mmCIF file of C-alpha atoms in Angstrom:
data_model
loop_
_atom_site.group_PDB
_atom_site.id
_atom_site.type_symbol
_atom_site.label_atom_id
_atom_site.label_comp_id
_atom_site.label_asym_id
_atom_site.label_seq_id
_atom_site.Cartn_x
_atom_site.Cartn_y
_atom_site.Cartn_z
ATOM 1 C CA ALA A 240 79.495 -66.913 15.599
ATOM 2 C CA VAL A 241 77.736 -66.979 12.465
ATOM 3 C CA VAL A 242 77.422 -63.214 10.486
ATOM 4 C CA SER A 243 74.706 -63.330 8.100
ATOM 5 C CA THR A 244 75.925 -62.022 4.553
ATOM 6 C CA GLN A 245 73.657 -59.052 5.044
ATOM 7 C CA SER A 246 75.153 -57.986 8.131
ATOM 8 C CA THR A 247 78.848 -58.450 6.663
ATOM 9 C CA GLY A 248 77.544 -56.218 3.729
ATOM 10 C CA GLU A 249 76.415 -53.464 5.937
ATOM 11 C CA LEU A 250 79.386 -53.996 7.995
ATOM 12 C CA LYS A 251 81.401 -52.650 4.915
ATOM 13 C CA ALA A 252 79.136 -50.175 3.472
ATOM 14 C CA ILE A 253 78.720 -47.945 6.414
ATOM 15 C CA LYS A 254 82.059 -46.852 6.830
ATOM 16 C CA ASN A 255 84.022 -45.984 10.298
ATOM 17 C CA GLU A 256 85.469 -42.672 10.915
ATOM 18 C CA VAL A 257 89.162 -44.122 10.346
ATOM 19 C CA GLU A 258 87.560 -45.390 6.860
ATOM 20 C CA LEU A 259 85.878 -41.937 6.049
ATOM 21 C CA GLU A 260 88.752 -40.107 6.888
ATOM 22 C CA GLY A 261 90.940 -41.988 4.369
ATOM 23 C CA MET A 262 88.170 -41.659 1.959
ATOM 24 C CA ARG A 263 88.191 -37.638 2.176
ATOM 25 C CA ASN A 264 91.864 -37.302 1.990
ATOM 26 C CA CYS A 265 92.464 -39.508 -0.747
ATOM 27 C CA HIS A 266 89.878 -38.084 -3.005
ATOM 28 C CA ILE A 267 91.543 -34.802 -2.335
ATOM 29 C CA ARG A 268 95.202 -36.278 -3.577
ATOM 30 C CA ASP A 269 93.261 -37.925 -6.723
ATOM 31 C CA GLY A 270 91.383 -34.688 -7.648
ATOM 32 C CA ALA A 271 94.875 -33.371 -7.879
ATOM 33 C CA ALA A 272 95.948 -35.938 -9.944
ATOM 34 C CA LEU A 273 93.116 -35.619 -12.482
ATOM 35 C CA THR A 274 92.993 -32.169 -12.565
ATOM 36 C CA GLU A 275 96.706 -32.062 -13.575
ATOM 37 C CA TYR A 276 96.094 -34.686 -16.525
ATOM 38 C CA LEU A 277 93.037 -32.140 -17.682
ATOM 39 C CA HIS A 278 95.285 -29.236 -17.472
ATOM 40 C CA TRP A 279 97.959 -31.301 -19.421
ATOM 41 C CA LEU A 280 95.786 -32.268 -22.042
ATOM 42 C CA GLN A 281 94.038 -29.059 -22.650
ATOM 43 C CA THR A 282 97.236 -27.600 -22.980
ATOM 44 C CA GLU A 283 99.158 -30.516 -25.311
ATOM 45 C CA VAL A 284 96.291 -31.505 -27.570
ATOM 46 C CA HIS A 285 96.827 -27.916 -29.401
ATOM 47 C CA LYS A 286 100.330 -27.766 -29.857
ATOM 48 C CA PRO A 287 100.876 -28.310 -33.362
ATOM 49 C CA GLY A 288 101.685 -31.703 -34.930
ATOM 50 C CA ILE A 289 101.017 -33.122 -31.369
ATOM 51 C CA VAL A 290 99.153 -36.471 -31.353
ATOM 52 C CA ILE A 291 97.505 -37.912 -28.290
ATOM 53 C CA ASP A 292 95.664 -40.863 -28.586
ATOM 54 C CA GLU A 293 93.164 -42.596 -25.755
ATOM 55 C CA VAL A 294 95.629 -45.079 -24.574
ATOM 56 C CA ASP A 295 98.114 -42.143 -24.273
ATOM 57 C CA GLY A 296 95.798 -40.225 -22.365
ATOM 58 C CA SER A 297 94.931 -43.196 -20.237
ATOM 59 C CA ASP A 298 98.736 -43.768 -19.305
ATOM 60 C CA LYS A 299 99.191 -40.265 -18.846
ATOM 61 C CA VAL A 300 96.650 -40.263 -15.959
ATOM 62 C CA ALA A 301 97.816 -43.252 -14.449
ATOM 63 C CA HIS A 302 101.212 -41.949 -14.324
ATOM 64 C CA ILE A 303 100.438 -39.035 -12.613
ATOM 65 C CA ARG A 304 98.392 -40.995 -10.037
ATOM 66 C CA SER A 305 101.130 -43.018 -9.440
ATOM 67 C CA THR A 306 103.456 -40.300 -8.434
ATOM 68 C CA HIS A 307 100.822 -39.263 -5.456
ATOM 69 C CA ASP A 308 101.146 -40.669 -1.880
ATOM 70 C CA LYS A 309 99.771 -43.803 -0.691
ATOM 71 C CA PHE A 310 98.743 -44.925 -4.323
ATOM 72 C CA VAL A 311 98.746 -48.685 -4.679
ATOM 73 C CA SER A 312 96.923 -49.190 -7.938
ATOM 74 C CA LEU A 313 94.378 -48.232 -10.526
ATOM 75 C CA SER A 314 90.622 -49.435 -9.022
ATOM 76 C CA PHE A 315 89.556 -50.117 -12.631
ATOM 77 C CA ASP A 316 90.461 -49.950 -16.432
ATOM 78 C CA THR A 317 90.426 -46.369 -17.191
ATOM 79 C CA ILE A 318 87.630 -45.002 -19.612
ATOM 80 C CA SER A 319 89.565 -42.484 -22.090
ATOM 81 C CA SER A 320 87.000 -41.609 -24.585
ATOM 82 C CA SER A 321 87.018 -39.205 -27.644
ATOM 83 C CA GLY A 322 84.077 -38.580 -29.425
ATOM 84 C CA PRO A 323 81.759 -41.196 -30.725
ATOM 85 C CA ASN A 324 83.620 -43.484 -28.257
ATOM 86 C CA GLY A 325 82.306 -41.682 -25.062
ATOM 87 C CA ALA A 326 78.492 -42.954 -25.869
ATOM 88 C CA VAL A 327 80.265 -46.329 -25.465
ATOM 89 C CA ILE A 328 79.351 -46.600 -21.897
ATOM 90 C CA HIS A 329 81.830 -49.323 -20.526
ATOM 91 C CA TYR A 330 84.559 -48.254 -23.513
ATOM 92 C CA LYS A 331 88.129 -49.360 -23.034
ATOM 93 C CA PRO A 332 90.636 -48.112 -25.665
ATOM 94 C CA GLU A 333 93.689 -49.971 -27.034
ATOM 95 C CA LYS A 334 96.491 -49.343 -29.035
ATOM 96 C CA GLY A 335 96.168 -49.371 -32.879
ATOM 97 C CA SER A 336 92.283 -49.216 -32.972
ATOM 98 C CA CYS A 337 91.244 -46.625 -30.445
ATOM 99 C CA LEU A 338 91.018 -42.901 -31.817
ATOM 100 C CA GLN A 339 93.067 -39.654 -31.501
ATOM 101 C CA ILE A 340 91.923 -37.799 -28.930
ATOM 102 C CA ASP A 341 90.048 -34.726 -30.862
ATOM 103 C CA LYS A 342 91.050 -31.538 -30.196
ATOM 104 C CA ASP A 343 87.669 -29.753 -31.727
ATOM 105 C CA ASP A 344 85.671 -32.594 -29.452
ATOM 106 C CA ILE A 345 83.866 -33.779 -26.209
ATOM 107 C CA TYR A 346 86.494 -35.831 -24.130
ATOM 108 C CA LEU A 347 85.320 -38.106 -21.300
ATOM 109 C CA CYS A 348 87.577 -39.794 -18.719
ATOM 110 C CA ASP A 349 86.437 -42.109 -16.217
ATOM 111 C CA SER A 350 89.107 -43.399 -13.617
ATOM 112 C CA GLY A 351 90.121 -44.154 -9.972
ATOM 113 C CA ALA A 352 92.690 -45.465 -7.966
ATOM 114 C CA GLN A 353 92.933 -47.628 -4.889
ATOM 115 C CA TYR A 354 95.341 -46.012 -2.085
ATOM 116 C CA SER A 355 95.786 -47.403 1.071
ATOM 117 C CA ASP A 356 93.414 -45.357 2.629
ATOM 118 C CA GLY A 357 90.249 -45.323 0.181
ATOM 119 C CA THR A 358 89.427 -45.842 -2.884
ATOM 120 C CA THR A 359 87.880 -43.314 -6.004
ATOM 121 C CA ASP A 360 85.961 -43.407 -8.819
ATOM 122 C CA VAL A 361 85.415 -40.541 -10.936
ATOM 123 C CA THR A 362 84.346 -39.237 -14.164
ATOM 124 C CA ARG A 363 84.854 -35.356 -15.762
ATOM 125 C CA THR A 364 83.984 -34.592 -19.342
ATOM 126 C CA VAL A 365 85.358 -31.832 -21.049
ATOM 127 C CA HIS A 366 85.461 -30.205 -24.599
ATOM 128 C CA LEU A 367 88.485 -29.198 -25.901
ATOM 129 C CA SER A 368 87.566 -26.521 -28.110
ATOM 130 C CA ILE A 369 84.023 -24.674 -28.576
ATOM 131 C CA PRO A 370 80.609 -26.912 -27.822
ATOM 132 C CA SER A 371 77.736 -26.512 -29.529
ATOM 133 C CA GLU A 372 74.673 -25.280 -28.102
ATOM 134 C CA TYR A 373 73.115 -28.393 -27.854
ATOM 135 C CA GLN A 374 75.712 -30.112 -26.137
ATOM 136 C CA LYS A 375 75.944 -27.600 -23.641
ATOM 137 C CA ASP A 376 72.184 -28.039 -23.115
ATOM 138 C CA CYS A 377 72.657 -31.633 -22.448
ATOM 139 C CA PHE A 378 75.338 -31.318 -20.387
ATOM 140 C CA THR A 379 74.195 -28.989 -18.455
ATOM 141 C CA ARG A 380 70.946 -31.109 -17.727
ATOM 142 C CA VAL A 381 73.147 -33.962 -16.679
ATOM 143 C CA LEU A 382 74.753 -31.795 -14.267
ATOM 144 C CA MET A 383 71.586 -29.963 -12.983
ATOM 145 C CA GLY A 384 70.328 -33.872 -11.985
ATOM 146 C CA HIS A 385 74.051 -34.516 -10.769
ATOM 147 C CA ILE A 386 73.764 -31.460 -8.394
ATOM 148 C CA ASP A 387 69.690 -32.340 -7.446
ATOM 149 C CA LEU A 388 70.817 -35.528 -6.101
ATOM 150 C CA ALA A 389 73.684 -33.945 -4.296
ATOM 151 C CA MET A 390 70.796 -31.685 -2.673
ATOM 152 C CA ALA A 391 68.727 -34.353 -1.862
ATOM 153 C CA VAL A 392 67.544 -34.456 2.091
ATOM 154 C CA PHE A 393 65.712 -37.947 2.750
ATOM 155 C CA PRO A 394 64.929 -39.811 5.897
ATOM 156 C CA PRO A 395 67.313 -42.442 7.227
ATOM 157 C CA GLY A 396 66.782 -45.978 5.437
ATOM 158 C CA THR A 397 65.346 -44.699 2.282
ATOM 159 C CA LYS A 398 66.416 -46.447 -0.799
ATOM 160 C CA GLY A 399 68.356 -45.227 -3.574
ATOM 161 C CA THR A 400 65.446 -46.182 -6.050
ATOM 162 C CA CYS A 401 63.552 -43.665 -4.492
ATOM 163 C CA LEU A 402 66.025 -40.850 -5.033
ATOM 164 C CA ASP A 403 67.247 -42.086 -8.586
ATOM 165 C CA CYS A 404 64.618 -39.735 -10.679
ATOM 166 C CA LEU A 405 66.029 -37.117 -8.990
ATOM 167 C CA ALA A 406 69.168 -36.971 -10.971
ATOM 168 C CA ARG A 407 66.948 -38.090 -14.099
ATOM 169 C CA ARG A 408 64.478 -35.264 -14.102
ATOM 170 C CA PRO A 409 66.371 -32.700 -15.963
ATOM 171 C CA LEU A 410 66.632 -35.335 -18.541
ATOM 172 C CA TRP A 411 63.102 -36.591 -18.625
ATOM 173 C CA SER A 412 61.397 -32.920 -19.021
ATOM 174 C CA VAL A 413 62.659 -32.789 -22.358
ATOM 175 C CA GLY A 414 62.573 -36.562 -23.620
ATOM 176 C CA LEU A 415 66.297 -37.640 -22.742
ATOM 177 C CA ASN A 416 67.295 -40.437 -20.460
ATOM 178 C CA TYR A 417 70.687 -42.583 -19.568
ATOM 179 C CA GLN A 418 70.691 -46.505 -19.542
ATOM 180 C CA HIS A 419 72.577 -47.086 -16.535
ATOM 181 C CA GLY A 420 72.201 -46.760 -12.900
ATOM 182 C CA THR A 421 72.778 -43.237 -11.151
ATOM 183 C CA GLY A 422 74.920 -44.713 -8.276
ATOM 184 C CA HIS A 423 76.768 -47.647 -6.845
ATOM 185 C CA GLY A 424 78.394 -48.380 -3.023
ATOM 186 C CA VAL A 425 81.855 -48.192 -3.064
ATOM 187 C CA GLY A 426 84.462 -49.563 -0.496
ATOM 188 C CA SER A 427 87.254 -48.319 1.239
ATOM 189 C CA PHE A 428 90.485 -49.632 -0.209
ATOM 190 C CA LEU A 429 87.982 -52.728 -1.330
ATOM 191 C CA ASN A 430 85.709 -53.313 -4.451
ATOM 192 C CA VAL A 431 85.012 -49.893 -6.484
ATOM 193 C CA HIS A 432 81.430 -51.299 -7.049
ATOM 194 C CA GLU A 433 79.925 -52.462 -3.618
ATOM 195 C CA GLY A 434 76.807 -53.596 -2.536
ATOM 196 C CA PRO A 435 74.186 -53.771 -0.964
ATOM 197 C CA CYS A 436 73.567 -50.113 -1.084
ATOM 198 C CA ARG A 437 72.639 -48.125 -4.779
ATOM 199 C CA ILE A 438 71.069 -45.485 -6.422
ATOM 200 C CA ALA A 439 69.332 -47.057 -9.466
ATOM 201 C CA ALA A 440 65.673 -46.644 -11.431
ATOM 202 C CA GLY A 441 62.720 -48.232 -9.782
ATOM 203 C CA ASN A 442 62.637 -51.022 -12.761
ATOM 204 C CA ARG A 443 66.068 -52.441 -11.511
ATOM 205 C CA ILE A 444 65.111 -52.998 -7.614
ATOM 206 C CA SER A 445 67.041 -55.632 -6.191
ATOM 207 C CA LYS A 446 65.727 -57.544 -3.333
ATOM 208 C CA HIS A 447 69.032 -57.154 -1.313
ATOM 209 C CA GLU A 448 69.159 -53.678 -1.676
ATOM 210 C CA MET A 449 69.793 -51.864 1.579
ATOM 211 C CA GLY A 450 68.282 -48.457 2.824
ATOM 212 C CA LEU A 451 70.833 -45.306 2.916
ATOM 213 C CA LYS A 452 72.463 -44.754 6.336
ATOM 214 C CA LYS A 453 75.103 -42.411 7.731
ATOM 215 C CA GLY A 454 79.138 -43.437 6.663
ATOM 216 C CA MET A 455 77.958 -45.176 3.671
ATOM 217 C CA ILE A 456 79.984 -44.021 0.295
ATOM 218 C CA LEU A 457 77.927 -44.160 -2.849
ATOM 219 C CA SER A 458 79.012 -42.751 -6.703
ATOM 220 C CA ASN A 459 76.547 -39.767 -8.215
ATOM 221 C CA GLU A 460 76.772 -40.408 -11.915
ATOM 222 C CA PRO A 461 74.079 -39.344 -14.332
ATOM 223 C CA GLY A 462 75.160 -38.947 -17.926
ATOM 224 C CA PHE A 463 73.969 -38.503 -21.567
ATOM 225 C CA TYR A 464 74.735 -40.487 -24.571
ATOM 226 C CA GLU A 465 74.158 -39.948 -28.111
ATOM 227 C CA SER A 466 75.135 -42.741 -30.421
ATOM 228 C CA GLY A 467 78.151 -42.058 -33.026
ATOM 229 C CA LYS A 468 78.479 -38.701 -31.759
ATOM 230 C CA PHE A 469 79.800 -38.041 -28.064
ATOM 231 C CA GLY A 470 79.247 -39.309 -24.511
ATOM 232 C CA MET A 471 79.089 -37.316 -21.351
ATOM 233 C CA ARG A 472 78.963 -38.349 -17.615
ATOM 234 C CA ILE A 473 79.616 -36.708 -14.323
ATOM 235 C CA GLU A 474 80.744 -38.979 -11.507
ATOM 236 C CA SER A 475 81.560 -37.866 -8.070
ATOM 237 C CA LEU A 476 81.750 -40.234 -4.924
ATOM 238 C CA VAL A 477 79.615 -38.567 -1.962
ATOM 239 C CA GLU A 478 79.146 -39.639 1.655
ATOM 240 C CA VAL A 479 75.946 -40.140 3.329
ATOM 241 C CA VAL A 480 76.122 -37.597 6.033
ATOM 242 C CA GLU A 481 73.365 -36.655 8.903
ATOM 243 C CA THR A 482 71.904 -32.937 8.687
ATOM 244 C CA SER A 483 70.049 -31.166 11.762
ATOM 245 C CA ILE A 484 66.398 -31.586 10.624
ATOM 246 C CA GLY A 485 64.123 -34.388 11.771
ATOM 247 C CA PRO A 486 63.461 -36.446 15.056
ATOM 248 C CA GLU A 487 66.311 -36.529 17.394
ATOM 249 C CA ASP A 488 66.682 -40.426 17.104
ATOM 250 C CA GLY A 489 66.374 -40.357 13.131
ATOM 251 C CA LYS A 490 67.974 -37.027 11.880
ATOM 252 C CA TYR A 491 67.479 -36.877 8.005
ATOM 253 C CA LEU A 492 70.604 -37.422 5.934
ATOM 254 C CA THR A 493 71.857 -35.829 2.946
ATOM 255 C CA PHE A 494 75.247 -36.390 0.368
ATOM 256 C CA ASN A 495 78.338 -34.336 0.874
ATOM 257 C CA THR A 496 80.644 -34.559 -2.536
ATOM 258 C CA ILE A 497 83.981 -36.186 -1.329
ATOM 259 C CA THR A 498 85.462 -36.058 -5.019
ATOM 260 C CA MET A 499 87.710 -32.900 -5.939
ATOM 261 C CA ALA A 500 87.805 -31.600 -9.390
ATOM 262 C CA PRO A 501 86.618 -29.242 -11.520
ATOM 263 C CA ILE A 502 83.457 -29.285 -13.344
ATOM 264 C CA GLU A 503 83.589 -28.050 -17.069
ATOM 265 C CA ARG A 504 82.331 -24.607 -17.034
ATOM 266 C CA LYS A 505 82.409 -23.788 -20.766
ATOM 267 C CA LEU A 506 79.805 -26.696 -21.018
ATOM 268 C CA ILE A 507 77.408 -25.137 -19.051
ATOM 269 C CA ASN A 508 74.541 -22.999 -19.939
ATOM 270 C CA THR A 509 73.670 -21.171 -16.652
ATOM 271 C CA LYS A 510 69.941 -20.090 -18.284
ATOM 272 C CA LEU A 511 68.588 -23.399 -17.692
ATOM 273 C CA MET A 512 69.740 -23.635 -13.744
ATOM 274 C CA THR A 513 68.114 -22.386 -10.701
ATOM 275 C CA SER A 514 70.142 -20.217 -8.426
ATOM 276 C CA ALA A 515 70.123 -22.979 -5.861
ATOM 277 C CA GLN A 516 72.117 -24.991 -8.273
ATOM 278 C CA VAL A 517 74.450 -22.323 -9.614
ATOM 279 C CA GLU A 518 75.232 -21.757 -5.915
ATOM 280 C CA TRP A 519 75.743 -25.438 -5.300
ATOM 281 C CA LEU A 520 78.358 -25.445 -7.895
ATOM 282 C CA ASN A 521 80.053 -22.290 -7.134
ATOM 283 C CA GLN A 522 80.490 -23.349 -3.158
ATOM 284 C CA TYR A 523 81.486 -27.059 -4.855
ATOM 285 C CA HIS A 524 84.478 -25.283 -6.879
ATOM 286 C CA LEU A 525 85.564 -22.823 -4.044
ATOM 287 C CA THR A 526 85.965 -26.127 -2.137
ATOM 288 C CA VAL A 527 87.876 -27.643 -4.735
ATOM 289 C CA ARG A 528 90.048 -24.661 -5.262
ATOM 290 C CA GLU A 529 91.023 -24.416 -1.775
ATOM 291 C CA LYS A 530 91.527 -28.312 -1.433
ATOM 292 C CA LEU A 531 93.889 -28.606 -4.370
ATOM 293 C CA GLY A 532 95.237 -25.051 -4.238
ATOM 294 C CA ALA A 533 96.804 -26.246 -1.155
ATOM 295 C CA MET A 534 97.778 -29.888 -2.332
ATOM 296 C CA PHE A 535 99.459 -28.392 -5.358
ATOM 297 C CA GLU A 536 101.172 -25.316 -3.466
ATOM 298 C CA ASP A 537 102.717 -28.522 -0.930
ATOM 299 C CA LEU A 538 103.865 -30.421 -3.943
ATOM 300 C CA GLY A 539 105.623 -27.486 -5.851
ATOM 301 C CA LYS A 540 103.375 -27.891 -9.362
ATOM 302 C CA SER A 541 103.699 -24.989 -11.643
ATOM 303 C CA LYS A 542 102.145 -21.788 -11.395
ATOM 304 C CA GLU A 543 100.417 -22.411 -14.846
ATOM 305 C CA LEU A 544 98.609 -25.086 -13.165
ATOM 306 C CA LYS A 545 97.724 -23.150 -10.053
ATOM 307 C CA ASP A 546 96.676 -20.136 -12.732
ATOM 308 C CA TRP A 547 94.485 -22.945 -14.458
ATOM 309 C CA LEU A 548 92.653 -24.295 -11.330
ATOM 310 C CA ILE A 549 91.705 -21.030 -10.285
ATOM 311 C CA ALA A 550 90.192 -20.214 -14.196
ATOM 312 C CA VAL A 551 88.086 -23.470 -14.144
ATOM 313 C CA THR A 552 87.036 -22.732 -10.547
ATOM 314 C CA GLU A 553 85.747 -19.193 -11.363
ATOM 315 C CA PRO A 554 82.176 -18.547 -9.899
ATOM 316 C CA LEU A 555 79.410 -19.019 -12.722
#
């Protein structure tokens, strides 16, 4: 039988239960690796005489991932960027020309791995010292958009282009924006960028774009970039799941975040956020604390790392 390209794309995009379980599980291991790296970085970078450049950081997070069960390879070249390099959206550090990671600035790490049970892609932005109020306001607006998209409830078959503005609204409301899509499909131990589903601005509509259906996995990654100064992005992968509302033959959908890694609390200005946004983040951090805490316990990780995880997932 001949299968059209559209239906093969759909078969890949809508994960079966084995693929979904693998994706959820590998994101716990991957989040544990990323969290261990961020703890290492925030500890080491402040030690006298210690110099860590962007490639050192990239190599370190890759090494920690490689020690985890079912690791196969990285899913793409790590974007490890300090200060102004964070504003270069597809930056790749190279020895000799990269920056030293600045202990007094913003650091952005976009990374991921291929595990035999799934594919990861995650971005976390941290400040290694004390952020300015402007940086906090920008980051908080990125976070608000990230949360608003994560909380979206929509009819099955809704195209991602209809949801994109939810992630941009907090930035748009003060005249800010970002020049990339908000989300892309992700394969199961396959391409880290996979169609035919996506979340992008209306002026980036693709005729091949497919409406969202239960079982799809996409990224949720709003950001903000100030050329020559800093960049910030929050990227987690989400699973499209059914809610209990809507007609029996077409329950409305929402997103369940499967990436498990803390979001930088010191960059958050809670005064800008709604109580629903704060509650979402607190619940997310509680889940991160439980799942990563259990994994760190199983792996026999240090008390310092476990204590740090508790500190960075405290309720706002």
